[in-house]
XYZ file of C-alpha atoms in Angstrom:
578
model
C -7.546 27.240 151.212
C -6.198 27.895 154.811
C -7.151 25.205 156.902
C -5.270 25.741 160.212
C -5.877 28.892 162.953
C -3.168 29.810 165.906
C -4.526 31.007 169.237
C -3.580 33.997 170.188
C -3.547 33.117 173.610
C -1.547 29.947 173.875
C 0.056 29.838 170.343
C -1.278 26.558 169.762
C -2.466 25.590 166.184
C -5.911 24.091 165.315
C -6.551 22.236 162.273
C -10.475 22.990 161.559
C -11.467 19.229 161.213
C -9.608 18.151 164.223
C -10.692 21.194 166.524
C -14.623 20.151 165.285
C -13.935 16.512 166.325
C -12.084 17.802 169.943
C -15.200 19.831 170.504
C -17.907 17.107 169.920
C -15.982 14.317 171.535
C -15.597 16.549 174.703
C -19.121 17.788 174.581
C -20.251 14.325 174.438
C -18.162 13.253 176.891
C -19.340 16.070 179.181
C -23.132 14.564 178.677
C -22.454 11.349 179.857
C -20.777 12.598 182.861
C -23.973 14.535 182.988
C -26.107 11.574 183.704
C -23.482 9.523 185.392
C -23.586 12.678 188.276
C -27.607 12.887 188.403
C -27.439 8.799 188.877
C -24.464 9.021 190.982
C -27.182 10.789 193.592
C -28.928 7.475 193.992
C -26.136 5.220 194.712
C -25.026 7.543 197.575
C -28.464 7.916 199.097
C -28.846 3.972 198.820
C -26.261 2.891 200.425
C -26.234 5.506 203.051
C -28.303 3.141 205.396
C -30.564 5.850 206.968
C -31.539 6.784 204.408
C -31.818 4.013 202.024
C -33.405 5.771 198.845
C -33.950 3.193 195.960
C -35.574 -0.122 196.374
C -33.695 -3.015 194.992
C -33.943 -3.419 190.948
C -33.862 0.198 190.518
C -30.575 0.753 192.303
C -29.101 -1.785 190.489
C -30.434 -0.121 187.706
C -28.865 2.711 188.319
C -25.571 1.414 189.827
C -24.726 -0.106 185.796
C -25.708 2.982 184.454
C -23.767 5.210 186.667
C -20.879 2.633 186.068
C -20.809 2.545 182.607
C -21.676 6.151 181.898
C -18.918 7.239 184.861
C -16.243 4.787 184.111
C -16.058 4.320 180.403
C -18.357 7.049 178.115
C -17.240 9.742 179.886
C -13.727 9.015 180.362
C -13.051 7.267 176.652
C -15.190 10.312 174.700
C -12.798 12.744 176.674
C -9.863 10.918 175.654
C -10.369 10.753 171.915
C -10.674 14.603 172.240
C -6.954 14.502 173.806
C -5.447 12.119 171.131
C -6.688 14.271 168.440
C -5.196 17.138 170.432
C -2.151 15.439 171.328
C -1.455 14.568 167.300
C -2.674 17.436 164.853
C -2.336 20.410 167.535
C 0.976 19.657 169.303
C 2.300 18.448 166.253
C 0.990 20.885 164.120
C -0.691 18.400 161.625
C -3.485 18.354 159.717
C -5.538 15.685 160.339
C -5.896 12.127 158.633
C -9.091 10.830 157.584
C -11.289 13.646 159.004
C -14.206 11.066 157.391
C -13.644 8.510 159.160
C -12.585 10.343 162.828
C -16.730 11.174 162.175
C -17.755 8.159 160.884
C -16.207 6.755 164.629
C -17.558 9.143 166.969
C -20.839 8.869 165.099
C -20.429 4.529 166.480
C -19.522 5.692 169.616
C -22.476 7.940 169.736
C -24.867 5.326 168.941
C -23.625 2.374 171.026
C -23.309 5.149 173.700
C -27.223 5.564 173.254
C -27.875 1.565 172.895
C -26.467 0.846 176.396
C -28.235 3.360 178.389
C -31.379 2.418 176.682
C -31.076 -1.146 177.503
C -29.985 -0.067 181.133
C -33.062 2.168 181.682
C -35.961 -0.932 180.349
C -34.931 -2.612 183.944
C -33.813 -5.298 182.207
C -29.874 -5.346 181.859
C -29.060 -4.522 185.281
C -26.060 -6.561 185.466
C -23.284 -3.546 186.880
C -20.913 -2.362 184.518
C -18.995 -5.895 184.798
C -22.032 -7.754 183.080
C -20.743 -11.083 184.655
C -22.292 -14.173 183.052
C -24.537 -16.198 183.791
C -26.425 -12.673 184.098
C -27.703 -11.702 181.018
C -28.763 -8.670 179.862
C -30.978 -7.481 176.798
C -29.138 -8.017 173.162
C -28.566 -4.350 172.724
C -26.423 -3.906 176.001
C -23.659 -5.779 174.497
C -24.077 -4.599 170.904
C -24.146 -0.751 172.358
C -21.099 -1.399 173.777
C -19.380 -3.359 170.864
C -20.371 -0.120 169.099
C -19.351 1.943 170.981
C -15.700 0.373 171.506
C -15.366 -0.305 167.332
C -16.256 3.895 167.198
C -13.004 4.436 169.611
C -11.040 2.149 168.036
C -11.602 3.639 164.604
C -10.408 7.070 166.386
C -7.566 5.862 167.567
C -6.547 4.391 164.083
C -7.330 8.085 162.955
C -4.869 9.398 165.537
C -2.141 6.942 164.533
C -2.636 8.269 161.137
C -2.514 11.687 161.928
C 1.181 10.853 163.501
C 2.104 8.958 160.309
C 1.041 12.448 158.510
C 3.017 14.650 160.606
C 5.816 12.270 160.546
C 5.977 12.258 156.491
C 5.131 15.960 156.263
C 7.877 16.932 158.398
C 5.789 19.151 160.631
C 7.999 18.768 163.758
C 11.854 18.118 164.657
C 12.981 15.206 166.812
C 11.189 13.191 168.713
C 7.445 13.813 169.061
C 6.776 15.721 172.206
C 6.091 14.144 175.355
C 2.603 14.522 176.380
C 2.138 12.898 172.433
C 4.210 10.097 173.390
C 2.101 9.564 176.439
C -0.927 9.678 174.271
C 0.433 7.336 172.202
C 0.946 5.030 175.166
C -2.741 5.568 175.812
C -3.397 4.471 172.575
C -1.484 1.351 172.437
C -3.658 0.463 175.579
C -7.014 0.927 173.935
C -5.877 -1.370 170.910
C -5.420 -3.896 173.564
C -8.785 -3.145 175.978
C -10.651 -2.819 172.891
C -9.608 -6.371 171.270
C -10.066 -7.682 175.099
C -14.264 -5.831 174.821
C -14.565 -7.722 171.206
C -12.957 -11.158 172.226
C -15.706 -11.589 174.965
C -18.271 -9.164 174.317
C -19.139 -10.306 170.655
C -19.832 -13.860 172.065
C -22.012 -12.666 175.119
C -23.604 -11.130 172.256
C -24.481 -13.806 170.463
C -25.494 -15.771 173.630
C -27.676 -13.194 174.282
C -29.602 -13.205 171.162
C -29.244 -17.363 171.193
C -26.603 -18.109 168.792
C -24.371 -19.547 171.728
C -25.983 -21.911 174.347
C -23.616 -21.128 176.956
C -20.859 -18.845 177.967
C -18.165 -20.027 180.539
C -18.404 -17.720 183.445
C -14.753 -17.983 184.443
C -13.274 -17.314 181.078
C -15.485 -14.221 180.912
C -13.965 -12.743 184.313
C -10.572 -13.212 183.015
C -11.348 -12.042 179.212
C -13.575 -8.936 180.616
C -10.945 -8.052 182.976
C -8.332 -7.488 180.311
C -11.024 -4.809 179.104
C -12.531 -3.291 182.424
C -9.639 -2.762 184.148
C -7.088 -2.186 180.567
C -9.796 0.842 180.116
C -8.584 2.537 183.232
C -5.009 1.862 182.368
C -5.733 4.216 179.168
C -7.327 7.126 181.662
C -3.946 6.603 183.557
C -1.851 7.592 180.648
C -3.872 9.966 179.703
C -4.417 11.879 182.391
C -0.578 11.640 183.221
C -0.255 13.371 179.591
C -2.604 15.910 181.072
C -0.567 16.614 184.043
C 2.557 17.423 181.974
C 1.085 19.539 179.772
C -0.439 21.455 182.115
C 2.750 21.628 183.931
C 4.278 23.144 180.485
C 1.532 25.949 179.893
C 1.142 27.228 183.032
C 4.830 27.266 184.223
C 6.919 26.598 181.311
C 8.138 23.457 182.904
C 9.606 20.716 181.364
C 10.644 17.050 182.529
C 13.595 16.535 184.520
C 14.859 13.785 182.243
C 12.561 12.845 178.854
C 13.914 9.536 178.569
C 13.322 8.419 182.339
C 9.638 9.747 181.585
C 8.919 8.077 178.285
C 10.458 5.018 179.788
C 7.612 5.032 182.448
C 5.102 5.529 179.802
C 7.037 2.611 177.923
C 6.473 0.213 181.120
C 2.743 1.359 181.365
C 2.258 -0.557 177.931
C 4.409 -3.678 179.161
C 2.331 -3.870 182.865
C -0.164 -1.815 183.894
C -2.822 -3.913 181.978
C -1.902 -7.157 183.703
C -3.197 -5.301 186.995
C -6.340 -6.716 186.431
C -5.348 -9.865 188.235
C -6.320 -8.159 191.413
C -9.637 -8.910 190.589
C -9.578 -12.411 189.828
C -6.583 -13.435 192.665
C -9.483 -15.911 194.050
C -10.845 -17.262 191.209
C -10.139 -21.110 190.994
C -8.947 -20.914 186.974
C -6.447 -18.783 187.102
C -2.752 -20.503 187.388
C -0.438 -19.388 190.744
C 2.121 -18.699 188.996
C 0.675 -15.981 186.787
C -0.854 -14.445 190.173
C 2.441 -14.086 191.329
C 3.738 -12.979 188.498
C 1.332 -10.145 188.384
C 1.478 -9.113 192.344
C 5.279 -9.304 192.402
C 7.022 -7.583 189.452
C 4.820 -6.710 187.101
C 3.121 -4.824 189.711
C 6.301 -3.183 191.106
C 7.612 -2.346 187.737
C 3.975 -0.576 186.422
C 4.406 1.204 190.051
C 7.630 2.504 189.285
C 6.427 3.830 186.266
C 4.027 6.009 188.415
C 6.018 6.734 190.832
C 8.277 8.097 188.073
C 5.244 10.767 186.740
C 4.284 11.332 190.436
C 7.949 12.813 191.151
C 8.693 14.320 187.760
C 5.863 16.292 187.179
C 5.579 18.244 190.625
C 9.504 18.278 190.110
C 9.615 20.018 187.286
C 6.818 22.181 188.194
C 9.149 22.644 191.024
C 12.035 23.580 189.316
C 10.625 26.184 187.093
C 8.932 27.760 190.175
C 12.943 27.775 191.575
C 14.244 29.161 188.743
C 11.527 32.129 189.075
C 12.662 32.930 192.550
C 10.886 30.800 194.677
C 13.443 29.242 196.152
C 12.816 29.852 200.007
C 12.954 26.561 202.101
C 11.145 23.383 200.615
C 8.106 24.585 199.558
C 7.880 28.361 198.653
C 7.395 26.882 195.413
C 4.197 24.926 196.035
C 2.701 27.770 198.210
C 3.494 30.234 195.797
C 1.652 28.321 192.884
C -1.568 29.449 191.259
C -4.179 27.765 193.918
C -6.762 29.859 193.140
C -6.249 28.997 189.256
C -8.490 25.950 188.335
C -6.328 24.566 185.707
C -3.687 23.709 188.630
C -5.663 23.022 191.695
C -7.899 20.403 190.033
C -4.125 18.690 188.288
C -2.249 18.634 191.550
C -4.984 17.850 193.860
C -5.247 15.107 191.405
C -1.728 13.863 191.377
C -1.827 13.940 195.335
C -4.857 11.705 195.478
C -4.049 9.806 192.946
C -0.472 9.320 194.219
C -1.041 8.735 197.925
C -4.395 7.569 197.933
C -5.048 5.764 195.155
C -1.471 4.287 194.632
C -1.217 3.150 198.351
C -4.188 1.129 197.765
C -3.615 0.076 194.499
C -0.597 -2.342 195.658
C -2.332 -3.028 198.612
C -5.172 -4.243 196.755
C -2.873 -5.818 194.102
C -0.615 -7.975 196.712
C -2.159 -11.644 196.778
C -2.765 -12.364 200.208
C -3.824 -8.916 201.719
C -6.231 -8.901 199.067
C -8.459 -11.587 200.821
C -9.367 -9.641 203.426
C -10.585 -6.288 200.671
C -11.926 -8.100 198.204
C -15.537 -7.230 196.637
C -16.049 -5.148 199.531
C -16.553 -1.081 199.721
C -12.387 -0.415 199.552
C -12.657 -1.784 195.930
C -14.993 1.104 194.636
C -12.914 3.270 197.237
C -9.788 2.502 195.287
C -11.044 3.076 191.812
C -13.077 6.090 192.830
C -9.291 7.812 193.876
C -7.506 6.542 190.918
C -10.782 7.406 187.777
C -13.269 9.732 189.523
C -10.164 12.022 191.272
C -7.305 10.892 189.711
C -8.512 11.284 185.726
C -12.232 13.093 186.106
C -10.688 16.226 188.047
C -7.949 16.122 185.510
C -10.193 16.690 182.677
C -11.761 19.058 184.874
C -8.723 21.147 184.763
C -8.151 20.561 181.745
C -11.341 21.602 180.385
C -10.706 25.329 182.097
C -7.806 25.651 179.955
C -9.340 24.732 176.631
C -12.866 26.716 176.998
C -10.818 30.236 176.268
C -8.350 28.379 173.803
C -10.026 25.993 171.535
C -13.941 27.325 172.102
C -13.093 30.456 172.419
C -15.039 31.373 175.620
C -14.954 33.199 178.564
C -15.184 30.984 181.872
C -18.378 32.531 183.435
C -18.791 32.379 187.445
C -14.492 32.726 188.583
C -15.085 32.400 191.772
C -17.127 29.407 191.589
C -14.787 27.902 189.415
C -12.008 28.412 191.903
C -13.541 26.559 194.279
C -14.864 23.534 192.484
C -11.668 21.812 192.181
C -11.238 21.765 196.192
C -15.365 20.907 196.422
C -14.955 18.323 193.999
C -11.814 16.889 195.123
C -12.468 17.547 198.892
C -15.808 15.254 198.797
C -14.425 12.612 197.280
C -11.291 12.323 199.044
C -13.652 11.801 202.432
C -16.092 9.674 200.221
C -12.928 7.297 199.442
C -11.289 7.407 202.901
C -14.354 6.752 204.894
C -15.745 3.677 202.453
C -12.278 2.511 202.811
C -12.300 2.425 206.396
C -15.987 0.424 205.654
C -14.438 -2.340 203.268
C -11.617 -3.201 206.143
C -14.998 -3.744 208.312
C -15.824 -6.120 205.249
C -18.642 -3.819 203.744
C -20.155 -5.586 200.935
C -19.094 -4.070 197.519
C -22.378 -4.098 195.859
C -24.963 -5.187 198.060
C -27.945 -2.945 197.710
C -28.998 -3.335 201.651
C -26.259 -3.749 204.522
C -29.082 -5.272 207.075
C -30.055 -7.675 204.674
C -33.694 -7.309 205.348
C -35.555 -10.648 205.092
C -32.139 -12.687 203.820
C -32.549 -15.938 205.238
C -28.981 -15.910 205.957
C -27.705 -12.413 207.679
C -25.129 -10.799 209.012
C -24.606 -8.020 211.239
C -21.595 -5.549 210.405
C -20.148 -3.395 213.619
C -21.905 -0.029 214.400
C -19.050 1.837 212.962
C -19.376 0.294 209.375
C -22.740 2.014 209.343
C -21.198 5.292 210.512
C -18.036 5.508 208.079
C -20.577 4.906 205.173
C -22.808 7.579 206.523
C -19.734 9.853 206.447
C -18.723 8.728 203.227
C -22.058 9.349 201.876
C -22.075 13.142 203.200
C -18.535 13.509 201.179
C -20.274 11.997 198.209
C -22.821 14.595 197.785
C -20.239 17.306 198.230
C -18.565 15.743 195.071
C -21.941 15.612 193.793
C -22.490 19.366 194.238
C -18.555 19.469 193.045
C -19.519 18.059 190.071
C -22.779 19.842 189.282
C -20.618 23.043 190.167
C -18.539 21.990 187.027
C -20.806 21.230 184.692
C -22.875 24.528 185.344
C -19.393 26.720 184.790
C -18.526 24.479 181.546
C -22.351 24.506 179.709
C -22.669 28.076 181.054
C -19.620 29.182 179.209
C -20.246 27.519 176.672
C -23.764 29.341 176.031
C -23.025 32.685 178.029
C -19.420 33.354 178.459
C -18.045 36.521 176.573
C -16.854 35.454 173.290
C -13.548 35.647 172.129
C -14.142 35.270 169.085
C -17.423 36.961 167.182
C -18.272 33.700 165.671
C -17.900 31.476 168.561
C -21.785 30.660 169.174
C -23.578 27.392 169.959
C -23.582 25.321 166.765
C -19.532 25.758 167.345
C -19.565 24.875 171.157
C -21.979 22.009 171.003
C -21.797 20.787 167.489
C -19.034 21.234 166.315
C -19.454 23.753 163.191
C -15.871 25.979 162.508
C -15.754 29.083 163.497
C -15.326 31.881 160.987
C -13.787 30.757 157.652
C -11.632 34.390 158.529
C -9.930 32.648 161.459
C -8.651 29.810 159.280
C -5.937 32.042 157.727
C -2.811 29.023 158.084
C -1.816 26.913 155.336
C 0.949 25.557 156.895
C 1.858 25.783 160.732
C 5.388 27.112 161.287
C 7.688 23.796 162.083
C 7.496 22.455 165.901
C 11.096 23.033 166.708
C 12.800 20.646 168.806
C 13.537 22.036 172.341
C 16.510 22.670 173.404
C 17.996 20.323 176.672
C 17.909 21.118 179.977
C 20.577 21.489 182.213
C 19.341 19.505 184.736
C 18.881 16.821 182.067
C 22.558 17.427 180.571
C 24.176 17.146 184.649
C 21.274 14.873 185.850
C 21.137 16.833 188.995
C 17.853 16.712 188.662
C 17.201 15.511 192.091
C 19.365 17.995 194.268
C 17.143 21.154 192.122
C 13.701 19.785 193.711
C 14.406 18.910 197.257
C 10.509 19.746 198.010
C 9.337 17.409 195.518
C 11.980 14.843 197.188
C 10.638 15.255 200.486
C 6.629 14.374 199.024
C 8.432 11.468 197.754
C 9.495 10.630 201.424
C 6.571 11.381 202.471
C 4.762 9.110 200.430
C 7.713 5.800 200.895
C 6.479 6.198 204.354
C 2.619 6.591 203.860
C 2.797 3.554 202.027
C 5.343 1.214 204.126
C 3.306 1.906 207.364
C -0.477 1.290 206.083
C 0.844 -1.648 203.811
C 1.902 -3.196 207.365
C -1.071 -2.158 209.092
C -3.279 -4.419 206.186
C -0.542 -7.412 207.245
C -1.690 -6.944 210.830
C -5.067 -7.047 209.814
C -4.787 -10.017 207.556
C -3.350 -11.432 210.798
C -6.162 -10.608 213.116
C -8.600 -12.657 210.682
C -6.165 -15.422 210.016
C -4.387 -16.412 212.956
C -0.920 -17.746 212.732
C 0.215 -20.011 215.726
């Protein structure tokens, strides 16, 4: 019986258990974002001080909920729906242990559940970080073990699904790129997930009053190895993303595999240990492992970014050359597809992520600038440029290519969809500048009321503080509306768009049912041939055939050399040297 169907648009094969499981894990991803968007309303109109919507316990209520829901259900149901992509339909595979792929996204499901239930009693409103010697109810922590033991059997699906491709010969060579950065990914969430169940299970347990007493500093540094390892996945992933995005809509390829797959390689070796940023100040932590971790394992995870963040617009580049585009620097970039989704929402997320949330990234992660930024407003700044533009408009883009191609949809409302990426994007990127600008005025990261009304203690931040976060705020609710603007144009298709396929209805959008058993007319996928080596590769004159992407790359040396020595002067001003 033929298992496996070929898209007539994009050529890719779907194996019917894996295409199910990509459908459900995005859907369900897509739901949490849901609710992290509707809650994401409150924290904006709460900290915008004028108008100051939620009293205190229920926007902290709301600030773990939109945490969690934004920063790891979302993000980590998404992903499982690219691994599974990345191994049975690039490679061609069928997929291993179809069971048990279920069996974890029914965990992740239910722990998903758990944790927003505990959230929304009032009682667990500790912020996505949880810190001890806050404790929440029992069944925030055993949501989230749940929900982390449901990825993490997923993931072991996905490394079998490579094993079964690798046996059954169904590709030549190496595996492709955008695979081996999903593999990356997945090497990551081995590690965040054993960091969740070395600290989480305990907290557990304390919770329910099997343990009398949790150490609050070895909690920071164990829960850091998870909260900040979990972005390091979205990193990969969405770096994947940008590739292969790259390769459908242009035909591009790298300008040099191995200098790309070494950057993923160096992602696994450093990128997790950027966590320190977050606990530079805390007493238990040795000094030699903080400089360790701001010196060169920071510089060397950089690299590795800085290696995507010229490659990818460079090959882009160079296909867009070899087309005809070759006027001046940047005929290429103007000539692009702007108006298509797919691309504006990927490179307006490389440039944010790149200049925005790189820049701030080492700023944040050098030792001693990092006393003046942190647990003020720049932190959520920084991680709202690098997850909520960087990664969450990547999906976006993402998900515009794969409603025609794997659901087999029509994207309703074009014009609207051409536009969200720059609504989306374009509110956030003034959200994250102005509450930047706010945490250099030393705007508290999660304090629910900047006056501090009735605080015995006060302080009184300059009039400008209060304007940059009124500014910010107004950009947040056009990310809001961004946001809303996608998830109307994704459910909508999903229900209404013009089917491409007669038995494309919602029990297969939503559920994930297959479509005809008709369309499943593929025993066995022709083989993935290996591709044959560029010339820029074979010459390595890479470089010279993308002077436009070289110049960005200027462009962004300088960005970063002249704010990192503007946060020097300002460590300066507050710490005066004589």
């Amino acid at each position: 019986m033929a298992n496996f169907r070929v898209c007539p648009d994009s050529g890719f094969y779907f194996h019917k258990s894996a295409e199910s499981l990509i459908k459900v894990n995005a859907v369900a991803g897509v739901v949490a974002l849901l609710l992290a968007g509707v809650l994401a309303l409150g924290v904006v109109l709460t900290r915008w001080q004028q108008v100051h919507l939620l009293p205190p316990q229920d926007f902290y209520m709301v600030l773990t909920a939109h945490g969690i829901n934004a920063l790891i259900f979302w993000i980590i149901f998404f992903e499982m729906a690219i691994l599974h992509f990345a191994s049975s339909t690039l490679l061609r595979s069928r997929l291993a242990t179809p069971a048990w792929a279920w069996f974890g996204f029914a965990l992740m499901v239910i722990g998903a559940v758990m944790n927003n239930v505990a959230v929304f009693q009032g009682r667990s409103s500790v912020m996505m970080t949880s810190y001890v010697p806050m404790q929440a109810e029992p069944h925030f922590y055993l949501g989230l073990i749940l929900f982390a033991v449901g990825a993490l059997v997923q993931v072991l699906v996905f490394f079998g699904t490579l094993v079964v491709a690798y046996q059954e010969k169904t590709y030549e060579g190496s595996v492709p790129l955008v695979t081996f950065g999903a593999i990356t990914a997945a090497i990551i969430a081995v590690f965040t997930i054993a960091s969740g169940a070395i600290i989480l299970v305990p907290t557990f347990l304390w919770a329910i009053g099997y343990i009398s007493h949790i150490d609050a500093e070895t909690y920071r540094i164990i829960w850091w190895g998870l909260g900040h390892s979990s972005q390091q996945i979205n990193v990969a992933a969405h770096v994947s993303v940008w590739y292969l995005i790259a390769g459908v809509l242009f035909g591009a390829r790298p300008m040099s595999e191995k200098v790309s797959r070494t950057a993923f390689l160096l992602y696994i070796l450093f990128l997790q240990l950027a966590s320190a940023h977050h606990i530079l100040v805390d007493p238990g932590v040795g000094t030699e492992w903080k400089i360790f971790n701001t010196s060169y394992a920071m510089y060397l995870a950089v690299l590795a970014s800085m290696v995507h963040g010229l490659t990818v617009p460079g090959s882009i580049e160079v296909a867009q050359r070899q087309k005809g585009f070759t006027r001046g620097y940047f005929e290429w970039l103007r000539k692009a597809p702007w108006g298509n989704p797919v691309f504006s929402g990927m490179f307006i997320a490389l440039v944010v992520f790149g200049f925005i949330g790189g820049i701030t990234g080492v700023v944040m992660g050098t030792e001693q600038i990092n006393l003046i930024i942190h647990n003020t407003i720049y932190v959520p700044a920084h991680f709202h440029a690098t997850v909520a533009v960087g990664t969450t408009l990547t999906f976006m883009a993402l998900t515009y290519l794969l409603i025609p191609v794997l659901f087999r949809r029509k994207i309703i409302l074009p014009t609207l969809a051409r536009w969200q990426p720059y609504l989306f994007g374009g509110g956030m990127t003034i959200l994250i500048l102005f509450m930047l600008g706010a945490g250099t005025l030393g705007v508290s990261r999660r304090h629910w009321d900047m006056d501090f009304t009735g605080a015995a203690m006060t302080f009184e931040y300059p009039g400008m503080a209060y304007t940059l976060m009124a500014i910010a705020a107004i950009g947040g609710l056009a990310a809001i509306v961004g946001g809303a603007a996608y998830l109307l144009i994704t459910v909508g298709s999903l229900l209404f768009g013009q089917k491409l396929e007669p038995s494309a209805g919602f029990l297969q959008s939503f559920l994930g049912k297959a479509l005809a058993p008709g369309v499943y007319n593929v025993d066995r996928p022709e083989l993935l041939a290996r591709a044959p080596r560029l010339t820029v590769e074979e010459h390595g004159s890479a470089g010279f055939e993308a002077p436009g992407t070289f110049a960005l790359a200027i462009l962004l040396l300088v960005s970063f050399v002249v704010y990192y020595f503007i946060n020097w002067k300002y460590l300066a001003s507050v710490w005066p040297m004589g």
